[in-house]
């Protein structure tokens, strides 16, 4: 069976298939060939065209600046281009034959194994995480050296005449884009903070007046406890406002923690009320038993506050156009809703303001686009909202009618994260020091003398021995002279600061429980630096005593297990 070219009598060149066989002679050693020659010129031309087309496709794939990866129905890499090698650090020859999951990181890698199987079984129905094949989504990529990066992945099925099902994935490295988005988000956050601080400053003056007034009246009428209750309530309210402002202003890496949608609505409402004109009728509502979402609390708060501020500007603009006849109103709500079979929560911010034209609505989410005067906005608010929502794999929609108002809807997928056992779990046995009546010595370091004195008083009233210092050097000197069972440290102090004191204490006693107190410290960061726990300022007596008891109990249990 051979193929070759022949020249016909008229000069035409043909491609033929020679099908022949050797036939031995009936007598003697001789023989002859017997067969047929078939003209396959047309088939050869079609085959050459197919080979050229395949070569062109391969050339196009290899010329792409984006990684393009072809996998089979089992997820095994069949082909990859040079950009894949450049972005992921794998030699293409090494990558072929491996499971494509080696290029994924984190949750993306965990979910990968079930994606194709689910797609092939259901014919494209949604997975719990949403559609995978036939859509573009954000994922986490992993390079060969183990480093991770944000990426955009588009997957499509490739129909092949061979009957084999293959899938093509196109990857875009989003590292630079995310850096730019974060820069824009911080710019917008600074703009939003200015708006918030103006309202909060007014509220703080009222709260300080209530605190000072309550204390003055308590001194005047010591037998009337309601004055101290007024001061306590006002201080709690002030502490909550500060906590929310600090959470909003953080520049930490985005977190993925379980968030309660109803609590998100409450927090946004608390901060927003201080920035809203008293003429605005502001209401909020969250349905009961809403499923949690996974997200960054500061970024989620930024989304809601931006939408509320946007609504505020719209209703106030309409109020200026219709003085005395218009009643501005804003409504914030949260309800459960599934999209493409994926459960989630929709946050809505509705206003009865000016509304938008179709042209404005189409550009409303673009960076730097704004219809406000130059001194009232940069056009970053809604662009920042869009970036945050996309990072959380959510969606944003705008319903608006010129002259009647706007309804912004933000949908976020519902997800849960298994919580580890709380360190404040009930039912712990009393530690040995409590049973034996020993008074643990607690070292308190805070450069604000009144705060250290109050913390010491809290602990002494609970049966602890408390030693308060206003600087780290004196505290370390005392710790070198005597037994210390636990330390409570303020972070933001002159040199040595709280972290430096913590490090010095750890060098002396690696097992010493240390509680860090701060309005800024992040729990994960603090534990990474060696802290046993973080206590947010301001704290109550019960919170401090509970934190100290829990840390000492955990330390005693650890020592018991180590013996």
XYZ file of C-alpha atoms in Angstrom:
563
model
C 0.000 0.000 0.000
C 1.907 3.017 -1.304
C 1.099 6.568 -2.321
C 3.060 8.372 -5.003
C 2.715 10.822 -7.846
C 2.471 9.982 -11.551
C 2.317 12.063 -14.693
C -0.586 11.312 -16.940
C -0.241 11.375 -20.689
C -1.770 14.844 -20.888
C 0.834 16.147 -18.446
C -1.436 16.240 -15.370
C 0.146 15.191 -12.071
C -1.925 12.707 -10.084
C -1.606 11.284 -6.602
C -2.361 7.596 -6.618
C -2.593 4.769 -4.140
C -0.928 1.573 -5.279
C -2.588 -1.469 -3.765
C -0.618 -4.524 -4.871
C 0.529 -7.875 -3.582
C 3.279 -10.339 -4.570
C 1.888 -13.450 -6.100
C 4.340 -16.412 -6.164
C 4.466 -18.528 -9.313
C 2.732 -21.877 -9.274
C 5.955 -23.524 -10.400
C 9.471 -22.447 -9.674
C 10.773 -19.526 -7.657
C 9.312 -16.675 -9.709
C 6.184 -14.651 -9.226
C 4.496 -11.388 -10.074
C 2.744 -8.364 -8.544
C -1.008 -8.081 -8.850
C -2.984 -5.048 -7.728
C -4.755 -1.817 -8.604
C -3.918 1.840 -8.758
C -6.506 4.296 -7.342
C -6.606 8.017 -8.141
C -6.717 9.822 -4.758
C -5.697 13.266 -6.004
C -8.819 14.922 -4.539
C -8.408 13.211 -1.172
C -4.745 14.220 -1.072
C -5.658 17.833 -1.766
C -8.245 17.792 1.043
C -5.725 16.209 3.409
C -3.121 18.834 2.545
C -5.655 21.620 3.125
C -6.527 20.139 6.522
C -2.868 19.869 7.462
C -2.244 23.450 6.383
C -5.295 24.639 8.354
C -4.113 22.749 11.433
C -0.668 24.239 11.017
C -2.186 27.716 10.764
C -4.233 27.156 13.927
C -1.148 25.957 15.781
C 0.792 28.987 14.526
C -1.992 31.318 15.685
C -2.102 29.640 19.099
C 1.667 29.822 19.460
C 1.664 33.491 18.396
C -0.874 34.446 21.079
C 0.428 36.579 23.930
C -2.069 34.859 26.242
C -1.619 31.311 27.525
C -3.814 28.880 25.566
C -4.165 25.356 26.934
C -5.990 22.418 25.343
C -7.172 19.599 27.620
C -9.132 16.396 27.092
C -12.326 15.384 28.888
C -10.260 14.067 31.801
C -8.456 17.370 32.319
C -5.150 16.153 30.877
C -3.131 18.776 29.011
C -2.890 17.963 25.290
C -1.255 21.117 23.994
C -0.077 24.511 25.273
C 1.535 27.516 23.634
C 4.684 29.483 24.389
C 2.812 32.087 26.432
C 1.833 29.319 28.843
C 5.511 28.614 29.390
C 6.240 32.315 29.958
C 3.379 32.929 32.418
C 3.346 29.645 34.346
C 7.040 28.721 34.136
C 6.436 25.197 32.821
C 8.151 23.817 29.720
C 5.390 22.893 27.296
C 6.854 19.407 26.826
C 6.707 18.833 30.593
C 3.171 20.133 30.882
C 1.666 17.902 28.194
C 0.272 14.797 29.854
C -0.161 16.418 33.285
C -3.475 17.269 34.926
C -4.331 20.911 34.275
C -4.981 21.290 38.024
C -1.235 21.855 38.500
C -1.816 25.356 37.073
C -4.555 26.223 39.593
C -4.298 27.394 43.189
C -6.467 27.520 46.275
C -10.216 27.156 45.841
C -9.799 27.004 42.058
C -7.692 23.853 42.377
C -10.091 22.262 44.868
C -13.066 22.808 42.571
C -11.287 21.847 39.338
C -11.682 18.087 39.546
C -15.470 18.255 39.625
C -15.986 20.855 36.911
C -15.533 18.755 33.765
C -17.257 15.677 35.155
C -20.285 17.750 36.121
C -20.327 19.462 32.735
C -20.093 16.200 30.796
C -22.779 14.549 32.931
C -25.289 17.400 32.811
C -24.563 18.828 29.386
C -23.562 22.220 30.718
C -25.817 22.763 33.723
C -24.515 25.009 36.472
C -22.235 23.681 39.158
C -22.690 25.003 42.716
C -20.058 27.619 41.851
C -21.773 28.626 38.602
C -21.136 27.923 34.929
C -17.567 26.957 34.059
C -17.490 25.974 30.387
C -18.643 28.713 28.062
C -17.992 31.624 30.412
C -15.211 33.860 31.694
C -14.388 33.895 35.389
C -11.665 35.003 37.784
C -9.456 32.287 39.255
C -6.151 31.863 41.072
C -3.261 30.569 38.964
C -0.167 28.795 40.270
C 3.268 29.033 38.662
C 5.732 26.177 38.698
C 7.672 27.822 41.552
C 4.506 27.749 43.684
C 3.747 31.472 43.515
C 0.123 32.434 42.888
C -1.443 35.167 40.785
C -4.938 36.422 39.899
C -6.111 35.367 36.460
C -9.076 35.473 34.128
C -10.013 32.119 32.590
C -12.244 31.458 29.595
C -13.095 27.835 28.803
C -14.849 26.593 25.655
C -15.497 23.134 24.257
C -13.812 22.296 20.951
C -15.756 20.038 18.595
C -13.435 17.571 16.840
C -14.336 15.218 14.033
C -12.552 12.375 15.811
C -15.328 12.168 18.379
C -12.979 13.129 21.206
C -14.147 16.020 23.380
C -11.535 18.643 24.084
C -11.627 21.958 25.899
C -9.666 25.121 25.219
C -8.742 27.457 28.060
C -7.444 30.996 27.566
C -5.758 32.622 30.566
C -5.068 36.304 31.222
C -2.692 37.331 34.018
C -4.515 40.025 36.027
C -1.638 40.999 38.328
C -1.082 44.465 36.829
C -4.813 45.073 36.470
C -5.418 44.200 40.126
C -2.617 46.531 41.204
C -4.198 49.372 39.232
C -7.649 48.537 40.591
C -6.321 48.596 44.148
C -4.731 51.998 43.537
C -8.017 53.357 42.188
C -9.912 51.788 45.075
C -7.673 53.475 47.619
C -8.103 56.804 45.825
C -11.863 56.400 45.947
C -11.733 55.243 49.554
C -9.922 58.443 50.525
C -12.644 60.421 48.782
C -15.376 58.473 50.586
C -13.607 58.802 53.942
C -13.714 62.567 53.625
C -17.471 62.372 53.271
C -17.801 59.974 56.197
C -15.544 61.889 58.556
C -17.554 65.085 58.133
C -20.689 63.327 59.333
C -18.959 61.270 62.013
C -17.282 64.360 63.516
C -20.706 65.892 64.108
C -21.956 62.650 65.643
C -18.878 62.391 67.870
C -19.470 65.837 69.299
C -22.949 64.707 70.282
C -21.605 61.487 71.807
C -18.879 63.291 73.768
C -21.479 65.719 75.054
C -23.600 62.794 76.246
C -20.600 61.097 77.897
C -19.390 64.242 79.634
C -22.912 65.191 80.647
C -23.621 61.747 82.045
C -20.414 61.793 84.104
C -21.087 65.317 85.407
C -24.616 64.380 86.451
C -23.383 61.133 88.064
C -20.959 63.164 90.172
C -23.758 65.555 91.096
C -26.278 62.783 91.815
C -24.240 59.631 92.651
C -27.350 57.706 93.690
C -28.914 58.010 90.209
C -27.294 55.291 88.057
C -29.128 56.291 84.888
C -26.566 59.041 84.226
C -23.752 56.490 84.095
C -25.918 54.329 81.841
C -26.269 57.261 79.429
C -22.484 57.769 79.392
C -21.891 54.039 78.884
C -24.336 53.820 75.977
C -22.773 56.854 74.305
C -19.242 55.441 74.691
C -20.352 52.085 73.234
C -21.858 53.902 70.269
C -18.651 55.919 69.754
C -16.544 52.751 69.926
C -18.700 51.068 67.287
C -18.395 54.035 64.915
C -14.592 54.042 65.324
C -14.383 50.288 64.680
C -16.367 50.651 61.471
C -14.263 53.582 60.280
C -11.050 51.661 60.943
C -12.385 48.619 59.140
C -13.327 50.786 56.172
C -9.941 52.523 56.008
C -7.720 49.432 56.223
C -5.196 48.761 53.458
C -4.697 45.107 54.313
C -4.869 42.285 51.810
C -8.520 41.439 51.094
C -9.863 38.748 53.394
C -12.338 35.978 52.674
C -14.383 35.542 55.822
C -17.983 34.562 56.423
C -20.208 37.648 56.539
C -23.783 38.050 57.740
C -25.746 40.091 55.138
C -28.069 41.485 57.806
C -25.084 42.689 59.846
C -23.600 44.261 56.711
C -26.832 46.233 56.245
C -26.817 47.316 59.898
C -23.202 48.521 59.789
C -23.681 50.417 56.535
C -26.818 52.003 57.966
C -24.992 53.074 61.125
C -22.245 54.887 59.228
C -24.488 56.254 56.494
C -26.917 57.981 58.820
C -24.153 60.361 59.883
C -23.544 61.506 56.298
C -27.163 61.934 55.215
C -29.120 65.148 55.176
C -31.874 65.081 57.816
C -34.435 65.695 55.082
C -33.782 62.254 53.572
C -36.148 59.468 54.621
C -33.677 56.600 55.088
C -34.858 53.026 55.699
C -33.142 49.646 55.713
C -34.328 46.050 55.810
C -32.816 42.574 55.614
C -34.842 39.394 55.240
C -34.538 36.829 58.002
C -32.256 33.786 57.757
C -30.184 35.081 54.864
C -27.328 32.754 53.854
C -23.817 34.049 54.575
C -21.382 35.240 51.931
C -17.603 35.014 51.827
C -15.883 38.343 51.393
C -13.753 41.138 52.749
C -15.736 43.136 55.356
C -14.052 46.446 54.546
C -14.618 46.085 50.816
C -18.226 45.012 51.274
C -18.828 48.047 53.460
C -17.208 50.212 50.799
C -19.643 48.858 48.195
C -22.743 49.670 50.241
C -21.491 53.080 51.390
C -20.610 54.096 47.836
C -24.058 53.171 46.583
C -25.731 54.996 49.473
C -23.631 58.138 48.931
C -24.461 57.977 45.225
C -28.161 57.749 46.080
C -27.815 60.643 48.535
C -26.357 62.900 45.850
C -29.144 61.962 43.439
C -32.001 62.753 45.838
C -30.413 65.996 47.052
C -29.941 67.157 43.463
C -33.628 66.526 42.833
C -34.504 68.318 46.085
C -32.679 71.401 44.795
C -34.653 71.207 41.558
C -37.987 70.849 43.382
C -37.638 72.836 46.624
C -40.403 72.280 49.141
C -42.344 69.737 47.054
C -40.043 66.721 46.921
C -39.519 64.196 49.735
C -36.129 62.479 49.211
C -35.996 58.800 50.162
C -33.380 56.027 50.148
C -34.050 52.371 50.875
C -31.366 49.733 51.528
C -32.293 46.058 51.616
C -30.978 42.512 51.355
C -32.808 39.402 50.166
C -31.955 35.900 48.976
C -31.841 35.225 45.229
C -30.403 32.475 43.043
C -28.835 33.191 39.654
C -28.232 30.351 37.181
C -28.919 27.907 39.988
C -26.331 29.464 42.305
C -27.729 30.672 45.671
C -26.814 34.184 46.715
C -27.894 37.464 48.258
C -28.991 40.652 46.503
C -28.219 43.979 48.176
C -30.354 46.806 46.794
C -30.016 50.563 47.194
C -33.038 52.439 45.839
C -33.594 56.154 45.608
C -36.274 58.433 44.188
C -33.738 60.932 42.879
C -32.926 62.270 39.448
C -32.415 58.930 37.697
C -30.185 58.524 34.637
C -30.414 58.725 30.891
C -29.589 55.585 28.912
C -26.251 57.114 27.911
C -25.307 57.862 31.525
C -26.418 54.409 32.708
C -24.221 52.694 30.115
C -21.150 54.616 31.310
C -21.986 54.795 35.020
C -19.542 52.022 35.962
C -16.627 53.379 33.909
C -13.608 54.740 35.849
C -13.461 58.545 36.091
C -16.906 58.993 34.521
C -19.061 61.367 36.561
C -21.893 63.805 36.031
C -21.016 65.692 39.223
C -19.083 68.971 39.374
C -15.288 68.670 39.605
C -15.308 69.544 43.312
C -17.869 66.868 44.213
C -16.571 63.650 42.700
C -13.843 61.874 40.757
C -15.936 59.211 39.060
C -14.166 56.422 40.956
C -16.982 55.341 43.277
C -18.986 53.021 41.043
C -15.850 51.823 39.237
C -14.423 50.738 42.602
C -17.718 49.019 43.426
C -17.596 47.115 40.135
C -14.025 45.937 40.727
C -14.857 44.697 44.223
C -17.969 42.857 43.048
C -16.063 41.152 40.238
C -13.359 40.028 42.671
C -16.089 38.435 44.777
C -17.544 36.726 41.659
C -20.720 38.773 41.947
C -22.825 40.864 39.592
C -24.101 44.444 39.579
C -27.120 45.796 37.731
C -28.716 49.219 37.355
C -32.433 49.912 36.907
C -33.119 53.592 36.417
C -35.635 55.995 34.931
C -34.867 59.622 34.311
C -36.694 61.816 36.787
C -37.965 58.916 38.918
C -34.923 57.339 40.560
C -32.406 54.506 40.449
C -32.176 50.987 41.843
C -28.689 49.488 42.190
C -28.610 45.737 42.770
C -25.491 43.852 43.864
C -25.666 40.054 43.802
C -23.074 37.990 45.667
C -22.874 34.181 45.777
C -23.622 32.519 49.086
C -20.768 30.514 50.541
C -19.824 29.146 53.927
C -16.500 28.515 55.578
C -16.077 25.986 58.326
C -15.307 27.795 61.551
C -12.669 26.408 63.850
C -13.561 25.917 67.470
C -13.781 29.229 69.246
C -11.087 29.861 71.832
C -13.883 31.245 74.019
C -15.797 27.960 73.993
C -17.857 27.252 77.049
C -17.315 24.301 79.303
C -13.577 24.662 79.871
C -12.312 23.423 83.198
C -10.890 25.988 85.549
C -7.072 26.083 85.242
C -4.833 24.931 88.066
C -4.022 28.457 89.206
C -7.718 29.201 89.758
C -8.328 26.019 91.727
C -5.284 26.576 93.926
C -6.143 30.209 94.634
C -2.961 31.558 93.062
C -3.174 35.091 91.667
C -1.610 35.179 88.190
C 0.623 38.180 87.546
C -0.466 40.178 84.487
C 1.943 42.688 82.941
C 0.099 45.658 81.377
C 1.924 48.041 79.025
C 0.117 51.115 77.653
C 1.656 54.538 77.087
C -1.694 56.124 78.013
C -1.531 56.028 81.816
C -5.326 56.240 82.376
C -5.889 53.255 80.111
C -3.256 51.175 81.876
C -4.690 52.115 85.254
C -8.215 51.143 84.200
C -7.018 47.805 82.778
C -5.162 47.086 86.014
C -8.256 47.953 88.066
C -10.398 45.667 85.898
C -8.051 42.724 86.471
C -7.469 43.328 90.176
C -11.226 43.340 90.727
C -11.295 39.881 89.107
C -8.595 38.491 91.414
C -5.485 38.976 89.278
C -2.238 40.659 90.245
C -1.879 43.537 87.768
C 1.344 45.469 87.055
C 0.823 48.535 84.825
C 3.618 50.399 82.979
C 3.588 53.302 80.522
C 6.713 52.291 78.592
C 8.142 49.048 77.316
C 11.610 49.354 78.861
C 10.271 49.539 82.432
C 7.896 46.664 81.743
C 10.686 44.463 80.373
C 12.866 45.287 83.365
C 10.075 44.203 85.714
C 9.532 41.018 83.708
C 13.221 40.215 84.147
C 12.958 40.491 87.936
C 9.906 38.370 88.659
C 7.417 35.793 87.456
C 4.916 36.975 84.841
C 1.979 34.760 83.797
C 0.572 36.897 80.984
C 1.156 40.233 79.228
C -1.378 42.737 77.881
C 0.301 45.085 75.379
C -0.755 48.217 73.556
C 0.666 48.218 70.025
C 0.961 51.896 69.174
C 3.544 53.176 71.658
C 6.815 55.090 71.380
C 9.916 52.936 71.064
C 9.894 50.189 72.040
C 6.412 49.683 70.603
C 4.121 46.812 71.436
C 5.505 44.487 68.768
C 9.056 45.051 69.988
C 8.041 44.382 73.596
C 6.238 41.225 72.474
C 9.347 39.987 70.639
C 11.528 40.656 73.706
C 9.107 38.791 75.989
C 8.966 35.880 73.553
C 12.764 35.590 73.552
C 12.687 35.210 77.330
C 9.638 32.940 77.517
C 8.361 31.451 74.227
C 5.241 30.101 75.978
C 4.154 33.337 77.685
C 0.548 34.235 76.726
C 0.437 37.739 75.214
C -2.730 39.700 74.409
C -2.374 42.599 71.978
C -4.738 45.550 72.440
C -5.300 47.952 69.564
C -7.902 49.552 67.373
C -5.766 48.740 64.324
C -4.232 45.305 64.845
C -5.435 42.495 62.607
C -5.996 39.162 64.344
C -4.181 37.066 61.730
C -1.264 39.497 61.503
C -0.957 39.690 65.294
C -0.904 35.911 65.671
C 1.732 35.767 62.963
C 3.863 38.065 65.106
C 3.464 35.829 68.145
C 0.387 37.214 69.903
C -1.910 34.779 71.669
C -5.011 36.899 71.056
C -6.149 40.347 69.950
C -8.469 42.546 71.990
C -9.958 45.488 70.128
C -10.009 48.869 71.817
C -12.096 50.082 73.486
C -12.909 47.023 75.561
C -15.109 46.437 78.604
C -14.098 44.899 81.916
C -15.855 41.664 80.991
C -14.072 41.466 77.630
C -10.613 42.001 79.139
C -11.152 39.573 82.014
C -12.596 36.939 79.668
C -9.669 37.307 77.236
C -7.114 36.964 80.056
C -8.844 33.922 81.558
C -9.127 32.238 78.159
C -5.462 32.849 77.302
C -4.299 31.548 80.693
C -6.543 28.481 80.408
C -5.220 27.688 76.929
C -1.655 28.127 78.180
C -2.281 25.803 81.135
C -3.831 23.155 78.866
C -0.886 23.386 76.463
C 1.589 22.969 79.297
C -0.364 19.967 80.614
C -0.365 18.265 77.208
C 3.363 18.918 76.829
C 4.219 17.088 80.018
